[in-house]
mmCIF file of C-alpha atoms in Angstrom:
data_model
loop_
_atom_site.group_PDB
_atom_site.id
_atom_site.type_symbol
_atom_site.label_atom_id
_atom_site.label_comp_id
_atom_site.label_asym_id
_atom_site.label_seq_id
_atom_site.Cartn_x
_atom_site.Cartn_y
_atom_site.Cartn_z
ATOM 1 C CA MET A 1 3.880 1.567 -6.709
ATOM 2 C CA LYS A 2 1.936 4.813 -6.542
ATOM 3 C CA ILE A 3 2.224 7.350 -3.715
ATOM 4 C CA LEU A 4 -0.086 10.347 -3.375
ATOM 5 C CA ILE A 5 1.284 13.502 -1.806
ATOM 6 C CA LEU A 6 -1.715 15.415 -0.517
ATOM 7 C CA ASN A 7 -1.509 19.010 0.700
ATOM 8 C CA GLY A 8 -4.081 21.089 2.515
ATOM 9 C CA PRO A 9 -4.762 24.793 2.854
ATOM 10 C CA ASN A 10 -2.178 27.447 2.050
ATOM 11 C CA LEU A 11 0.427 24.912 0.970
ATOM 12 C CA ASN A 12 -0.001 26.134 -2.597
ATOM 13 C CA LEU A 13 2.062 29.098 -1.359
ATOM 14 C CA LEU A 14 5.154 27.097 -0.416
ATOM 15 C CA GLY A 15 8.335 28.952 -1.247
ATOM 16 C CA ARG A 16 6.607 32.301 -0.812
ATOM 17 C CA ARG A 17 4.664 32.041 2.442
ATOM 18 C CA GLN A 18 6.678 32.644 5.620
ATOM 19 C CA PRO A 19 9.911 31.063 4.363
ATOM 20 C CA GLU A 20 11.394 31.396 7.852
ATOM 21 C CA ILE A 21 8.857 28.753 8.978
ATOM 22 C CA TYR A 22 8.058 26.771 5.824
ATOM 23 C CA GLY A 23 11.267 27.114 3.815
ATOM 24 C CA SER A 24 12.017 28.635 0.451
ATOM 25 C CA LYS A 25 11.375 25.614 -1.797
ATOM 26 C CA SER A 26 8.231 25.526 -3.879
ATOM 27 C CA MET A 27 6.159 22.356 -3.979
ATOM 28 C CA GLU A 28 7.273 21.852 -7.580
ATOM 29 C CA GLU A 29 10.895 21.800 -6.400
ATOM 30 C CA ILE A 30 10.060 19.395 -3.566
ATOM 31 C CA LEU A 31 8.223 17.073 -5.967
ATOM 32 C CA GLY A 32 11.185 17.175 -8.344
ATOM 33 C CA ASP A 33 13.526 16.145 -5.527
ATOM 34 C CA ILE A 34 11.245 13.262 -4.548
ATOM 35 C CA THR A 35 10.792 12.073 -8.129
ATOM 36 C CA ARG A 36 14.580 12.022 -8.608
ATOM 37 C CA ALA A 37 15.104 10.227 -5.281
ATOM 38 C CA TYR A 38 12.497 7.536 -6.051
ATOM 39 C CA PRO A 39 12.425 7.075 -9.848
ATOM 40 C CA GLU A 40 10.718 3.670 -9.580
ATOM 41 C CA THR A 41 7.781 5.142 -7.657
ATOM 42 C CA GLU A 42 4.895 6.957 -9.311
ATOM 43 C CA ILE A 43 4.308 10.177 -7.389
ATOM 44 C CA GLU A 44 0.935 11.894 -7.695
ATOM 45 C CA TYR A 45 0.183 15.265 -6.175
ATOM 46 C CA PHE A 46 -2.983 17.072 -5.153
ATOM 47 C CA GLN A 47 -3.491 20.260 -3.146
ATOM 48 C CA SER A 48 -6.659 21.987 -2.061
ATOM 49 C CA ASN A 49 -7.639 24.781 0.273
ATOM 50 C CA HIS A 50 -11.023 23.071 0.733
ATOM 51 C CA GLU A 51 -11.651 20.349 3.296
ATOM 52 C CA GLY A 52 -14.252 18.506 1.213
ATOM 53 C CA GLU A 53 -11.895 18.287 -1.769
ATOM 54 C CA LEU A 54 -9.237 16.727 0.471
ATOM 55 C CA ILE A 55 -11.772 14.169 1.685
ATOM 56 C CA ASP A 56 -12.738 13.445 -1.926
ATOM 57 C CA ALA A 57 -9.048 12.996 -2.809
ATOM 58 C CA LEU A 58 -8.615 10.467 0.007
ATOM 59 C CA HIS A 59 -11.674 8.532 -1.166
ATOM 60 C CA ARG A 60 -10.563 8.675 -4.812
ATOM 61 C CA ALA A 61 -7.079 7.427 -3.924
ATOM 62 C CA TRP A 62 -8.576 4.348 -2.273
ATOM 63 C CA LEU A 63 -11.527 3.613 -4.522
ATOM 64 C CA HIS A 64 -10.276 4.552 -7.996
ATOM 65 C CA ASP A 65 -6.618 5.526 -8.274
ATOM 66 C CA ASN A 66 -4.819 2.397 -7.038
ATOM 67 C CA VAL A 67 -2.704 4.418 -4.595
ATOM 68 C CA SER A 68 -0.466 2.378 -2.273
ATOM 69 C CA GLY A 69 0.190 5.090 0.323
ATOM 70 C CA ILE A 70 -0.420 8.754 1.080
ATOM 71 C CA VAL A 71 1.874 11.453 2.454
ATOM 72 C CA PHE A 72 -0.503 14.052 3.875
ATOM 73 C CA ASN A 73 0.200 17.570 5.065
ATOM 74 C CA ALA A 74 -3.271 18.673 6.129
ATOM 75 C CA GLY A 75 -2.019 22.140 7.084
ATOM 76 C CA ALA A 76 -4.249 23.859 9.628
ATOM 77 C CA TYR A 77 -6.929 21.178 9.155
ATOM 78 C CA THR A 78 -4.577 18.879 11.085
ATOM 79 C CA HIS A 79 -5.669 20.588 14.266
ATOM 80 C CA THR A 80 -9.380 20.968 13.578
ATOM 81 C CA SER A 81 -10.793 18.365 11.220
ATOM 82 C CA ILE A 82 -12.575 15.344 12.582
ATOM 83 C CA ALA A 83 -13.957 14.880 9.060
ATOM 84 C CA LEU A 84 -10.440 14.363 7.651
ATOM 85 C CA ALA A 85 -9.616 11.978 10.492
ATOM 86 C CA ASP A 86 -12.763 9.997 9.674
ATOM 87 C CA ALA A 87 -11.829 9.897 5.974
ATOM 88 C CA ILE A 88 -8.302 8.667 6.751
ATOM 89 C CA ALA A 89 -9.726 5.991 9.045
ATOM 90 C CA ALA A 90 -12.180 4.912 6.335
ATOM 91 C CA VAL A 91 -9.671 4.375 3.538
ATOM 92 C CA GLU A 92 -7.589 1.230 3.581
ATOM 93 C CA ILE A 93 -4.380 2.979 2.580
ATOM 94 C CA PRO A 94 -1.542 3.862 4.970
ATOM 95 C CA VAL A 95 -1.231 7.607 5.539
ATOM 96 C CA VAL A 96 1.827 9.385 6.915
ATOM 97 C CA GLU A 97 1.152 12.808 8.423
ATOM 98 C CA VAL A 98 3.851 15.335 7.552
ATOM 99 C CA HIS A 99 4.616 18.916 8.526
ATOM 100 C CA LEU A 100 7.410 21.178 7.369
ATOM 101 C CA SER A 101 7.765 22.873 10.747
ATOM 102 C CA ASN A 102 8.095 21.293 14.170
ATOM 103 C CA VAL A 103 4.463 21.738 15.171
ATOM 104 C CA SER A 104 5.253 20.623 18.735
ATOM 105 C CA ALA A 105 7.437 23.706 19.179
ATOM 106 C CA ARG A 106 4.859 26.140 17.840
ATOM 107 C CA GLU A 107 1.678 27.682 19.232
ATOM 108 C CA PRO A 108 -0.352 25.460 21.579
ATOM 109 C CA VAL A 109 -3.191 25.057 19.052
ATOM 110 C CA ARG A 110 -0.744 23.440 16.596
ATOM 111 C CA ARG A 111 0.406 20.833 19.102
ATOM 112 C CA GLN A 112 -2.803 18.797 18.844
ATOM 113 C CA SER A 113 -3.361 16.677 15.755
ATOM 114 C CA MET A 114 -6.810 15.325 15.019
ATOM 115 C CA ILE A 115 -5.409 13.080 12.280
ATOM 116 C CA ALA A 116 -2.350 11.579 14.032
ATOM 117 C CA PRO A 117 -4.321 8.787 15.751
ATOM 118 C CA VAL A 118 -5.483 7.416 12.383
ATOM 119 C CA CYS A 119 -2.171 7.850 10.533
ATOM 120 C CA CYS A 120 0.575 5.227 10.597
ATOM 121 C CA GLY A 121 3.118 7.851 11.658
ATOM 122 C CA THR A 122 4.033 11.528 11.791
ATOM 123 C CA ILE A 123 7.093 13.315 10.437
ATOM 124 C CA ALA A 124 7.547 16.969 11.342
ATOM 125 C CA GLY A 125 10.175 19.638 11.554
ATOM 126 C CA PHE A 126 12.496 18.658 8.711
ATOM 127 C CA GLY A 127 11.363 21.268 6.210
ATOM 128 C CA ALA A 128 11.038 20.041 2.638
ATOM 129 C CA ASP A 129 12.719 16.783 3.675
ATOM 130 C CA SER A 130 9.596 15.925 5.683
ATOM 131 C CA TYR A 131 7.915 14.923 2.415
ATOM 132 C CA ARG A 132 10.842 12.766 1.269
ATOM 133 C CA LEU A 133 11.019 11.126 4.684
ATOM 134 C CA GLY A 134 7.290 10.446 4.498
ATOM 135 C CA VAL A 135 7.670 8.746 1.120
ATOM 136 C CA GLU A 136 10.653 6.768 2.398
ATOM 137 C CA ALA A 137 8.730 5.598 5.468
ATOM 138 C CA LEU A 138 5.771 4.514 3.336
ATOM 139 C CA LEU A 139 7.950 2.625 0.870
ATOM 140 C CA LYS A 140 9.739 0.755 3.671
ATOM 141 C CA MET A 141 6.437 -0.122 5.300
ATOM 142 C CA LEU A 142 4.763 -1.178 2.047
ATOM 143 C CA CYS A 143 7.712 -3.325 0.975
ATOM 144 C CA LYS A 144 7.458 -5.292 4.237
ATOM 145 C CA GLU A 145 3.821 -6.233 3.571
#
């Protein structure tokens, strides 16, 4: 089974950017933890600061890459991008929305998710574990199908 972890803008700075909010682990460390936790699962990773590249990655995952599920931290695009919501709705792959911080406890603009209605679930506020929990949720859901 193949899971894509997809990250949006500024998440290339994990481990360095505002560690009091986003934690001190780099994405490489988080991916290592996930790979060790789920050795039978193929984990792919893609990050972009560009909305169109994220849309292309969603399309590619569905049309070409044989991806079973996606764990998606859309970063700030979560709160603004109807285009990403449309892309998630178009692909026939379950997507779990994840956030490192508890977005519901942050600024009002971060409390609205444009993508949540088209995702199968949302995990937020558990730091780096949000990604692992997203993978775990997808695997449980996919194994029931």
